[in-house]
Short mmCIF file of C-alpha atoms in Angstrom, two decimals:
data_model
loop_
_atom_site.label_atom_id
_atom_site.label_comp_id
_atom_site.label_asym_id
_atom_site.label_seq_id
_atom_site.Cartn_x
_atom_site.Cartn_y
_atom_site.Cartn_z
CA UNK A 30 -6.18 35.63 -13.47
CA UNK A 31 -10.12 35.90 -12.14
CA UNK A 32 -13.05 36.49 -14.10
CA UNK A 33 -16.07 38.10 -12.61
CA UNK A 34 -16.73 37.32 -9.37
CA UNK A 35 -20.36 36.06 -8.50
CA UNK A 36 -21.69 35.77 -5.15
CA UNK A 37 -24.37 33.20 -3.75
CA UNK A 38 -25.52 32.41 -0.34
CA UNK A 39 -23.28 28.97 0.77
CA UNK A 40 -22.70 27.52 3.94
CA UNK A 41 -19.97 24.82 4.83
CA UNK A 42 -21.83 22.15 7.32
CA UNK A 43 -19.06 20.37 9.26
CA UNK A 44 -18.49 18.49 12.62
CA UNK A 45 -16.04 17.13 14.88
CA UNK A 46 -16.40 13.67 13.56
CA UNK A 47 -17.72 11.29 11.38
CA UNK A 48 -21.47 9.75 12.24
CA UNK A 49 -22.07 13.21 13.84
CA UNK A 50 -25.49 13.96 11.71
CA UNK A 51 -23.30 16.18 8.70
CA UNK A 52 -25.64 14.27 6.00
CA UNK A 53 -29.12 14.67 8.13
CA UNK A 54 -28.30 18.45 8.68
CA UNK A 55 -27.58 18.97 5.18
CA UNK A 56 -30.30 16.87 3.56
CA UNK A 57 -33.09 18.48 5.70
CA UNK A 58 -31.64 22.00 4.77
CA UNK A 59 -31.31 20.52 0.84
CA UNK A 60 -35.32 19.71 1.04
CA UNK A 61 -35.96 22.15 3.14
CA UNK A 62 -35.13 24.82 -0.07
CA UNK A 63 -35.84 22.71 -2.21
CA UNK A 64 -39.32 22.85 -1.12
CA UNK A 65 -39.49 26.32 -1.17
CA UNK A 66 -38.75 26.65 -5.10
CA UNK A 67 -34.81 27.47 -4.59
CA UNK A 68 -32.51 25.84 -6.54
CA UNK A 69 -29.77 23.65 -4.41
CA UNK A 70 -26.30 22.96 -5.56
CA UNK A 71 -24.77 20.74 -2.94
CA UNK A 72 -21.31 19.08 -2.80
CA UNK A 73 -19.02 16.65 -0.87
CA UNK A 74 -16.03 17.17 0.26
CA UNK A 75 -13.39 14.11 0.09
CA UNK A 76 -13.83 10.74 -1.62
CA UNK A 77 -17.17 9.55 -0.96
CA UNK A 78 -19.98 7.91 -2.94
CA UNK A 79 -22.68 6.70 -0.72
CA UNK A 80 -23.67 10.67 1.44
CA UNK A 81 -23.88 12.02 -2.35
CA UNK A 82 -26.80 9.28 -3.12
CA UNK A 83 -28.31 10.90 -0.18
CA UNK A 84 -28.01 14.19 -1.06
CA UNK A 85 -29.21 13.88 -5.00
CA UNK A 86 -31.87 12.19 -3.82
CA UNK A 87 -33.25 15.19 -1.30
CA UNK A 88 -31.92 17.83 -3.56
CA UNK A 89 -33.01 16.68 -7.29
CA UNK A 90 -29.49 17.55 -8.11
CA UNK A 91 -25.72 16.16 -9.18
CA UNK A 92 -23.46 16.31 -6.48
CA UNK A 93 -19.98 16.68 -7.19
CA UNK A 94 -16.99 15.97 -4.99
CA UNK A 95 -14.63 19.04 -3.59
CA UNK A 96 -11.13 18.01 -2.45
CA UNK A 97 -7.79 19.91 -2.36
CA UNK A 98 -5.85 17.58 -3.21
CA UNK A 99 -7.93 14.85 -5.32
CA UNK A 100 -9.38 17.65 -7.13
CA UNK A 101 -6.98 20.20 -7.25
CA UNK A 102 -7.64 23.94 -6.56
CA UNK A 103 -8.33 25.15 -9.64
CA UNK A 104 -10.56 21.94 -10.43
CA UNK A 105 -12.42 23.53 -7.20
CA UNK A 106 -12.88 27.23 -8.34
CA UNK A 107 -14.28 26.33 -11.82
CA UNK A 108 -17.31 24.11 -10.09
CA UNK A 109 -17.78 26.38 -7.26
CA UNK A 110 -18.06 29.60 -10.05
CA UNK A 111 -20.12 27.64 -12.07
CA UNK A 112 -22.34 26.50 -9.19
CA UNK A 113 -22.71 30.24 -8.27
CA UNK A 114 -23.96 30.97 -11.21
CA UNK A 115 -26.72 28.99 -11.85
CA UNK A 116 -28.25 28.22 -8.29
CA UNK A 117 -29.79 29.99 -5.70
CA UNK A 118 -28.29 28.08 -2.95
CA UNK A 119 -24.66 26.18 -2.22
CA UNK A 120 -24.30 23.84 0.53
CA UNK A 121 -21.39 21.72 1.08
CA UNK A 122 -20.67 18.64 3.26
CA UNK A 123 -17.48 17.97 4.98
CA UNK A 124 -15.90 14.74 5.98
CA UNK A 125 -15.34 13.38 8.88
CA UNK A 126 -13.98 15.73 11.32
CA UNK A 127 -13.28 19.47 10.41
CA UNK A 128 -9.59 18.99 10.91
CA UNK A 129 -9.18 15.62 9.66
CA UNK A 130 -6.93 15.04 6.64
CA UNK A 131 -4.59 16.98 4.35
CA UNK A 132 -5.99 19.20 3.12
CA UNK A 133 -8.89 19.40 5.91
CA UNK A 134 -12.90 20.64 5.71
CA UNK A 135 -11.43 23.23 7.25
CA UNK A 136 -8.65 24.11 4.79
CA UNK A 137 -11.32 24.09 1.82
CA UNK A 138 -14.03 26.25 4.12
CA UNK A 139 -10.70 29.54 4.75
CA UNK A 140 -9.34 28.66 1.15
CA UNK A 141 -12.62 29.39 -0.19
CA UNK A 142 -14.12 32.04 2.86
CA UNK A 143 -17.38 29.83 3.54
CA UNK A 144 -18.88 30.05 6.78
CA UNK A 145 -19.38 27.14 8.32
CA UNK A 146 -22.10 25.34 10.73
CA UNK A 147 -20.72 22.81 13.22
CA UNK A 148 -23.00 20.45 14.44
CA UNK A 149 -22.49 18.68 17.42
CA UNK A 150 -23.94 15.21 18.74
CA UNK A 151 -24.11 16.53 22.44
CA UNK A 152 -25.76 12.88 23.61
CA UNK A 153 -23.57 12.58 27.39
CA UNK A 154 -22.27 16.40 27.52
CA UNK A 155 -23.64 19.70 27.93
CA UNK A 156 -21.35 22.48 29.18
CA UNK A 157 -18.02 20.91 27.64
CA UNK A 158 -19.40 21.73 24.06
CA UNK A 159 -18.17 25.62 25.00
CA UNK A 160 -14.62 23.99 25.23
CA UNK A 161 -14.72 22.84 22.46
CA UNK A 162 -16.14 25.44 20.22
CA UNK A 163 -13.15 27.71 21.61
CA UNK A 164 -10.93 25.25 20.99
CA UNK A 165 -12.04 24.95 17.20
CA UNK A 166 -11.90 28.77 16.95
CA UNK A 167 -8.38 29.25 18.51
CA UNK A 168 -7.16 26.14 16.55
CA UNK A 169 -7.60 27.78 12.95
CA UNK A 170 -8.69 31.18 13.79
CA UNK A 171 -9.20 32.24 10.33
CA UNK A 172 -12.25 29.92 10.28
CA UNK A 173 -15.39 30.96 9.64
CA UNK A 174 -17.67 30.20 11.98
CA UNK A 175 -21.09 31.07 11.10
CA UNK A 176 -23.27 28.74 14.77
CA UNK A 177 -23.72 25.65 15.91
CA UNK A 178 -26.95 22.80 15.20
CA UNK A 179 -26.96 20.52 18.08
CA UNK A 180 -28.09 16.81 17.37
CA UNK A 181 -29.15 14.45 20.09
CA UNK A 182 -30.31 16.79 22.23
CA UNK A 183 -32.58 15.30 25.10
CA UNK A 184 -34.73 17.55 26.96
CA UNK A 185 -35.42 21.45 27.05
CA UNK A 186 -32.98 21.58 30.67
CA UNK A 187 -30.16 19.99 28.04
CA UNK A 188 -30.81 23.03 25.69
CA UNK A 189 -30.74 25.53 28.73
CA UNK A 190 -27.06 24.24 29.90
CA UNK A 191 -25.73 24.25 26.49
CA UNK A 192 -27.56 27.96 25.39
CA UNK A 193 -26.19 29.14 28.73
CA UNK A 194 -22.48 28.31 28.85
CA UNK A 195 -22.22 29.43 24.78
CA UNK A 196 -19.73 32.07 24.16
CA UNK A 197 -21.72 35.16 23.31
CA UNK A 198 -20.46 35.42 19.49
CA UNK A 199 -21.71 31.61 18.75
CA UNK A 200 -25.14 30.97 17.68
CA UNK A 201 -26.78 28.10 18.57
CA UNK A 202 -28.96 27.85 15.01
CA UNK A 203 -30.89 25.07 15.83
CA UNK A 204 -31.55 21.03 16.97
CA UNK A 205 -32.84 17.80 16.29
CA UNK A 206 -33.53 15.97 19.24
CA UNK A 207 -32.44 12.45 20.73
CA UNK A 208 -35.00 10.60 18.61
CA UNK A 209 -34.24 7.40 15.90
CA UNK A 210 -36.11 8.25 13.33
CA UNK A 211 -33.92 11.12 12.30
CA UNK A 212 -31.24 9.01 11.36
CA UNK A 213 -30.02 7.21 8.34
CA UNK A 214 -29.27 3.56 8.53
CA UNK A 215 -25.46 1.89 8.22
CA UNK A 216 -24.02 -0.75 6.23
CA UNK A 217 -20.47 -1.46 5.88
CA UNK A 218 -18.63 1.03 3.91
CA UNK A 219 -21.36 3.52 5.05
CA UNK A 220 -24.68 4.64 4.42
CA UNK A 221 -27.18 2.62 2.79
CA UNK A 222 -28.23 4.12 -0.10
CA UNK A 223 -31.42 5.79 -0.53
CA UNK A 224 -33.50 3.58 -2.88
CA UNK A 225 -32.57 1.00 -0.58
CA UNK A 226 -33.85 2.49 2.33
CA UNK A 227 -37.72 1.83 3.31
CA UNK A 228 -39.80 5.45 3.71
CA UNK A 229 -36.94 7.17 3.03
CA UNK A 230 -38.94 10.21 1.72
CA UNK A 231 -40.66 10.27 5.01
CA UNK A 232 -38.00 10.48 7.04
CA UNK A 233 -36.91 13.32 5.27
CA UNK A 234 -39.97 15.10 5.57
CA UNK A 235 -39.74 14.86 9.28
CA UNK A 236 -36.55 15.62 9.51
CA UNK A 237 -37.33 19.00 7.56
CA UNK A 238 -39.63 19.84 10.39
CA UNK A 239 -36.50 20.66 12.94
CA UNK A 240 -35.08 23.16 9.84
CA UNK A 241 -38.11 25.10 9.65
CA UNK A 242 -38.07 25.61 13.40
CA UNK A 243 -34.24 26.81 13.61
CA UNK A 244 -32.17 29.52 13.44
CA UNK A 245 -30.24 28.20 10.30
CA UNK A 246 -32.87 29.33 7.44
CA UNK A 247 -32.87 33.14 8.63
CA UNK A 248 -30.39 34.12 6.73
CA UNK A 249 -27.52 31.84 5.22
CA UNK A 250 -24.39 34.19 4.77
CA UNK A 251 -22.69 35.35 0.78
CA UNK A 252 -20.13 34.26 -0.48
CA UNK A 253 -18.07 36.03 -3.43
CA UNK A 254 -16.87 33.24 -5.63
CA UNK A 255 -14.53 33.83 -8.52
CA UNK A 256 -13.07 31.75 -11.05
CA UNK A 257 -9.34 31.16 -11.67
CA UNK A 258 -9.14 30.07 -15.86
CA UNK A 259 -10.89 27.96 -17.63
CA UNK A 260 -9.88 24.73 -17.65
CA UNK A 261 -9.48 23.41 -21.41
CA UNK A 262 -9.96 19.59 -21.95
CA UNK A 263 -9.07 17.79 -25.25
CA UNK A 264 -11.65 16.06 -27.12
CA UNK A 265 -9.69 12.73 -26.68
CA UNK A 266 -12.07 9.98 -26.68
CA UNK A 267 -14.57 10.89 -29.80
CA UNK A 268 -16.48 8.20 -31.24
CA UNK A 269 -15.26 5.80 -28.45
CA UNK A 270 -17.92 4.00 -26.43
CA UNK A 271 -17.50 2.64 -23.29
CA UNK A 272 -19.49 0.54 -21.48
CA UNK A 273 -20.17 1.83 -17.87
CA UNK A 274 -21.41 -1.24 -15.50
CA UNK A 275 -24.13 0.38 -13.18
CA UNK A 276 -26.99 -0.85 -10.93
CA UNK A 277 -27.33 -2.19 -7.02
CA UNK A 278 -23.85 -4.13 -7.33
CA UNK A 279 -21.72 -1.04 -8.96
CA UNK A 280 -22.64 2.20 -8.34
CA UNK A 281 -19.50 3.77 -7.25
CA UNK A 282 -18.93 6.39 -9.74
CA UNK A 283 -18.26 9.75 -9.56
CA UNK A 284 -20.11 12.34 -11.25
CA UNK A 285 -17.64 14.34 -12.23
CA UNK A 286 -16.21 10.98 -13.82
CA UNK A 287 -19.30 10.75 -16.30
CA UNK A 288 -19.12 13.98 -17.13
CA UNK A 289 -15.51 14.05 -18.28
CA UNK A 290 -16.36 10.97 -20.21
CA UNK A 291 -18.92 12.88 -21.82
CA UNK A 292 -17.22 15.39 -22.88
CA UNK A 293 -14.23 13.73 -24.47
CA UNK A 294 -16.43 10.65 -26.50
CA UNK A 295 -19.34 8.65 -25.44
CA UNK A 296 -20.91 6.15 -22.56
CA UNK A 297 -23.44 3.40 -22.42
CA UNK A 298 -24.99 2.08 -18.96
CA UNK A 299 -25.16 -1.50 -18.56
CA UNK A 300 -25.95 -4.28 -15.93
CA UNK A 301 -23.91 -7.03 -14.87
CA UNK A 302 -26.78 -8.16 -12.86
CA UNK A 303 -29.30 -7.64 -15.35
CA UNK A 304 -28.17 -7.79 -18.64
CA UNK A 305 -26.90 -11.49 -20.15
CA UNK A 306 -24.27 -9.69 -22.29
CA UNK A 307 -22.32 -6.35 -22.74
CA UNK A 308 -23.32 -4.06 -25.66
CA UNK A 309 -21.65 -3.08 -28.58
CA UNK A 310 -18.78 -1.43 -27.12
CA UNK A 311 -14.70 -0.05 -27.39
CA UNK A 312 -13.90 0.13 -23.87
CA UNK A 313 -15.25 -0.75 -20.48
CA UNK A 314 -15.63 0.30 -16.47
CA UNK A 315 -16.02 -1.57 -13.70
CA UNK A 316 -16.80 0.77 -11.20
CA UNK A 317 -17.02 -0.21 -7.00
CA UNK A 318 -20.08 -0.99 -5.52
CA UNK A 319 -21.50 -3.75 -3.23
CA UNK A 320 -20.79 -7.02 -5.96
CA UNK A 321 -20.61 -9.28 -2.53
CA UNK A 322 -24.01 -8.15 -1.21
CA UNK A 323 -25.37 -9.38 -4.87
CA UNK A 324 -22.50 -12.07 -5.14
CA UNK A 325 -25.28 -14.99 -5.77
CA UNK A 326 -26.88 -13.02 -8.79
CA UNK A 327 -23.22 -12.15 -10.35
CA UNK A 328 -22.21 -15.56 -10.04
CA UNK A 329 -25.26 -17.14 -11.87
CA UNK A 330 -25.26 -14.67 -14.77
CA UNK A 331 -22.53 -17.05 -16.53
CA UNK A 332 -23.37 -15.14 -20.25
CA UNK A 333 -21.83 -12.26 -18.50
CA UNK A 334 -19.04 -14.02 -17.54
CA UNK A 335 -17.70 -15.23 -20.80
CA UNK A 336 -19.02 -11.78 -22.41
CA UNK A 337 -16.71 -9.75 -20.78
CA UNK A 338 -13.99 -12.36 -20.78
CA UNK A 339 -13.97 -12.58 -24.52
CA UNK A 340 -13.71 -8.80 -24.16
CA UNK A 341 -10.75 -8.84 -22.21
CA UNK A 342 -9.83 -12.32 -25.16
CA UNK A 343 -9.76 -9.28 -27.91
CA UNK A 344 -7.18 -7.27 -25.57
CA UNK A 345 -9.85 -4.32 -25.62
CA UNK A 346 -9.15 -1.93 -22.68
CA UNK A 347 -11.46 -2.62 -19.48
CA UNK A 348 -10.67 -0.63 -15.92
CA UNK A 349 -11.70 -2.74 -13.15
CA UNK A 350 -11.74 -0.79 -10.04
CA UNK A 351 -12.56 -2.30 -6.01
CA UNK A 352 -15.60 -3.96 -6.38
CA UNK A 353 -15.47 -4.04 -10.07
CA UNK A 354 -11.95 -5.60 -9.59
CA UNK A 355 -13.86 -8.20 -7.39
CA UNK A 356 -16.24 -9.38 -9.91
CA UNK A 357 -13.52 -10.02 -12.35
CA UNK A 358 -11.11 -12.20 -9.92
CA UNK A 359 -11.86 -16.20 -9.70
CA UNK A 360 -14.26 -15.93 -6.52
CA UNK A 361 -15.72 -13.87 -4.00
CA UNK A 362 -15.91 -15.56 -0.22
CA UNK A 363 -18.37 -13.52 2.28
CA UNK A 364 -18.62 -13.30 6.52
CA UNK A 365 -20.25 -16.96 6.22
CA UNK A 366 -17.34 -18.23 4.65
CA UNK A 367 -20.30 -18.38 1.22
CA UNK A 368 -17.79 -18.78 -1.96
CA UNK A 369 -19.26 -17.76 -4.60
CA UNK A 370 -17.74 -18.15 -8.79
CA UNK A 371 -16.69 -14.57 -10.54
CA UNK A 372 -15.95 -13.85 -13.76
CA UNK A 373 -12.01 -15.47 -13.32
CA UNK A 374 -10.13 -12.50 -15.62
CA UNK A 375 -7.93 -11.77 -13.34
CA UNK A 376 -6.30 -14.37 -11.42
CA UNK A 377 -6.80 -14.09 -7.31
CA UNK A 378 -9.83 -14.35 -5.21
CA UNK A 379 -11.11 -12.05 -2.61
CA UNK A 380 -12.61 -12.47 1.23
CA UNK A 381 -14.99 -10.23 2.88
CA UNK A 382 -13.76 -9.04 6.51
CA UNK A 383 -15.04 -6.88 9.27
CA UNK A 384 -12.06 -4.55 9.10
CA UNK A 385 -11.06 -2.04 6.86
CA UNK A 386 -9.04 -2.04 4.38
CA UNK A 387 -6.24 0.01 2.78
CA UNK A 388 -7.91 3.42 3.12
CA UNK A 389 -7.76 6.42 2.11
CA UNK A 390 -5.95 9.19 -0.86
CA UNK A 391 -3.59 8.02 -3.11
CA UNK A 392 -1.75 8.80 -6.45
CA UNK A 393 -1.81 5.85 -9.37
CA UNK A 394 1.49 5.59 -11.17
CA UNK A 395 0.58 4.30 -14.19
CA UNK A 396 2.71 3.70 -17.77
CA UNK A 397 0.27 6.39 -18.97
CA UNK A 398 1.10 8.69 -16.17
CA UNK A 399 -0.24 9.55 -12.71
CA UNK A 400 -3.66 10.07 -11.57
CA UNK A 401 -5.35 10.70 -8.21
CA UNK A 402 -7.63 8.39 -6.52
CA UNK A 403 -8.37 6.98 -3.08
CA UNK A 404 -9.34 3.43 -1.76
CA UNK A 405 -12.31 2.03 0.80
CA UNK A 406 -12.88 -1.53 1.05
CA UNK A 407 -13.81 -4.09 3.48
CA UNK A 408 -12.30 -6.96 2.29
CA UNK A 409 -8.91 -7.85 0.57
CA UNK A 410 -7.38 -9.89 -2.36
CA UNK A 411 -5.17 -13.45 -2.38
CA UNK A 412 -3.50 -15.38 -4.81
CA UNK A 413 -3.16 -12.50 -7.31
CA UNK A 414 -0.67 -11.84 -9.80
CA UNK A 415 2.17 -9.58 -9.62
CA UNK A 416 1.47 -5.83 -9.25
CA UNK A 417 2.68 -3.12 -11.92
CA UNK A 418 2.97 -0.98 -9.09
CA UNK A 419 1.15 0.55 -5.88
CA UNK A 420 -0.28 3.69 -4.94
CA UNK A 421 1.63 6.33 -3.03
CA UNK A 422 0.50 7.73 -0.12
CA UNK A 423 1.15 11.38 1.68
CA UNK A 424 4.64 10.59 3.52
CA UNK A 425 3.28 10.36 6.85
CA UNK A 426 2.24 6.89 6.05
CA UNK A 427 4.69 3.81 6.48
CA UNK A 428 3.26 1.50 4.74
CA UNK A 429 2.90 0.95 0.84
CA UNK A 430 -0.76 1.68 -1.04
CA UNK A 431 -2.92 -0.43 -3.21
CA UNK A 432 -1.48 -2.85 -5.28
CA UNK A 433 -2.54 -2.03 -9.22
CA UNK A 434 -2.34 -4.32 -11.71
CA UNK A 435 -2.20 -4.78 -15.47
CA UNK A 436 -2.77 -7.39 -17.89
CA UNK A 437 -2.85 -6.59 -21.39
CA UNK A 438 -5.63 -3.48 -21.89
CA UNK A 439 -7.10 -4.52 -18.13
CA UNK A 440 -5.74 -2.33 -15.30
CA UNK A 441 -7.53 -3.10 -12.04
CA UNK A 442 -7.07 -2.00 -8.04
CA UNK A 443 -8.90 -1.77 -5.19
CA UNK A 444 -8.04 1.96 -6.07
CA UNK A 445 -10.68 4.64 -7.70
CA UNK A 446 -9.89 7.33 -9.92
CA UNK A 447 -10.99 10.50 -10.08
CA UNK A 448 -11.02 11.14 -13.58
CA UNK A 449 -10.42 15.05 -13.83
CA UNK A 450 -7.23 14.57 -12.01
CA UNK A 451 -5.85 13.67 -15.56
CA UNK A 452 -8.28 13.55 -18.43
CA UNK A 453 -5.37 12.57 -20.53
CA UNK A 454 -4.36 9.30 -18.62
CA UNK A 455 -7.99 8.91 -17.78
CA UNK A 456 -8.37 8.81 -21.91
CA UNK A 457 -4.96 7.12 -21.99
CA UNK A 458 -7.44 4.13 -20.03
CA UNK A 459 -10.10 3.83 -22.42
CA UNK A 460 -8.78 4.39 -25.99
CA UNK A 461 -8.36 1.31 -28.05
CA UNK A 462 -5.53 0.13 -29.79
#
């Protein structure tokens, strides 16, 4: 069943790869409106935490993860509807490539019939990129393909092969050129956040200038959007307050996390860095973050330490997760081979590396029942106890996923939850015996 259909102008800004200039494109485009008194509702497609810190931060606005799978369909009609409603503008940001991953950006762009822009980093090619934009179309030819935004583009001749060799239905809707102070600066596990980065307003500004000069602002196709049913969540967690750790070291969180939280009882922000103990509190969450880039602070904060360990003492229900995980294991070692003293809950320690971890979508079988997540970590876990279980991955993987495990109320994994997948083993989580 559908309720009335609303339509809003929305465009889907993909690529054929990850570190391709998706974020730039749709920050400048964010600001760009923004600017011009529209309201922006922007979202990200796929597990990601550090592109929406970007995009909140140029747009003045939540962004909320899309996903197939992590989400669910119906999880992605009711905030696309509601989006529609009360915005003037949707734009959405894929990840990594437009065909990467089940489901793909491309799977949620037809599901959901939303144009899409393709930029291209053209740096070392010119005349190929019509190869590959008929590729794209003949791959998934239900696709949507509203142009093409160029990035690294290096002199007006480059522009002349590429406008000249484009298939006659493609629009080439603008470019930023091969110049670094368009782009936004790398750490590991990806972009550095933006009240971390030094004149980050700035760069935005000139960024917008490329926008204003394109194609791309003309006239950014409707798109009907409808909602399936409403989605009806219990009131599970009233009263209940839980403790949400959240500053520079964890900062991981999902927004549609909070606001599930919200609606079923009651949260309170705190800082392990900061603050010397945790408040007054039934439950608490450890969310990800960057706990080895502020390893030295974490480790001094020793009230902290035995706060949340007498916590744990009382058997109240905490949910570590990745870096939150981290700061409750018995040490933290970094590239230098620096060890540095956690909390010591949970028995183990953990290394930083220079690979990646365990990545990627998986499902959390938990006593309480299964709920979706996904994993992104550069380091790993020793010396740990034994797991409850691990995460499952799609079949085409042959390995096992992230370990989870449980002591007492604590569950903890390298593994993050997306909350909405099941409010009732998310509430499962929290609730005190």
């Amino acid at each position: 069943m559908y309720y009335k259909q609303i339509s809003c102008p929305a465009l889907f800004i993909t690529s054929l790869a990850s570190n391709q200039g998706k974020t730039i494109l749709t920050s400048a485009l964010a600001y760009y409106y923004i600017k011009k008194k529209h309201s922006v509702s922007v979202f990200k497609t796929g597990p990601d935490y550090l592109d929406p810190m970007i995009l909140e931060k140029v747009s003045d606005n939540l962004v909320e993860q899309l996903d197939l799978w992590m989400n669910g369909e119906e999880y992605c009609y009711n905030i696309l509807y509601k989006a529609s409603q009360k915005t003037d503008i949707i734009l959405i940001e894929g990840a990594m490539g437009i065909f990467d991953g089940t489901p793909s950006s491309a799977d949620l762009a037809i599901n959901f019939n939303i144009p899409i822009v393709l930029i291209i980093n053209v740096r070392g090619m010119a005349q190929s990129i019509a190869s590959i934009i008929i590729g794209i179309k003949k791959y998934k030819n239900n696709l949507l393909l509203y142009g093409i935004f160029i990035n690294n583009l290096g002199s007006y001749y480059h522009y002349k092969l590429i406008k000249s060799i484009l298939p006659v239905n493609i629009s080439l809707l603008g470019m930023f050129p091969k110049y670094n102070k368009i782009i936004f600066k790398n750490r590991h596990l990806g972009l550095i956040p933006p009240n971390e980065q030094n004149n980050f307003n700035k760069n935005i500004k000139n960024i917008s200038k490329f926008i204003i000069k394109s194609k791309i602002i003309n006239s950014i196709p409707i798109v009907n959007f409808k909602n399936k049913k409403k989605i009806s969540i219990p009131i599970l967690l009233k009263g209940i307050k839980i403790g949400i750790a959240k500053d520079l070291a964890f900062s991981f969180i999902y927004n549609a996390n909070i606001k599930l939280l919200e609606y079923m009882g009651a949260k309170v922000f705190f800082s392990p860095l900061i603050d010397k103990y945790i408040p007054n509190i039934d439950a608490l969450w450890l969310p990800g973050g960057y706990p080895e880039i502020h390893a030295h602070k974490l480790s001094i904060n020793k009230s902290m330490h035995e706060s949340i360990k007498n916590f744990f003492l009382k058997n109240k229900p905490i949910l570590a997760e990745c870096g939150g995980m981290l700061y409750i294991l018995e040490s933290i070692s970094d590239l230098n081979n620096k060890f540095y003293i956690m909390a010591g809950i949970l028995p183990g320690h953990s290394e930083l590396t220079n690979f990646l971890g365990c990545q990627g979508m998986q499902s959390l079988i938990l006593p309480e029942g299964i709920i979706r997540g996904h994993s992104h970590h550069n380091s790993y876990s020793f010396a740990t106890i034994k797991p409850i279980g691990y995460g499952i991955r799609s079949s085409y993987y042959t390995f096992i996923g992230e370990a989870i495990y449980r002591i007492g109320r604590l569950t903890a994994s390298y593994l993050h939850m997306f909350f909405p997948s099941n409010p009732i083993v998310c509430a499962s989580i929290f609730y005190p015996d």
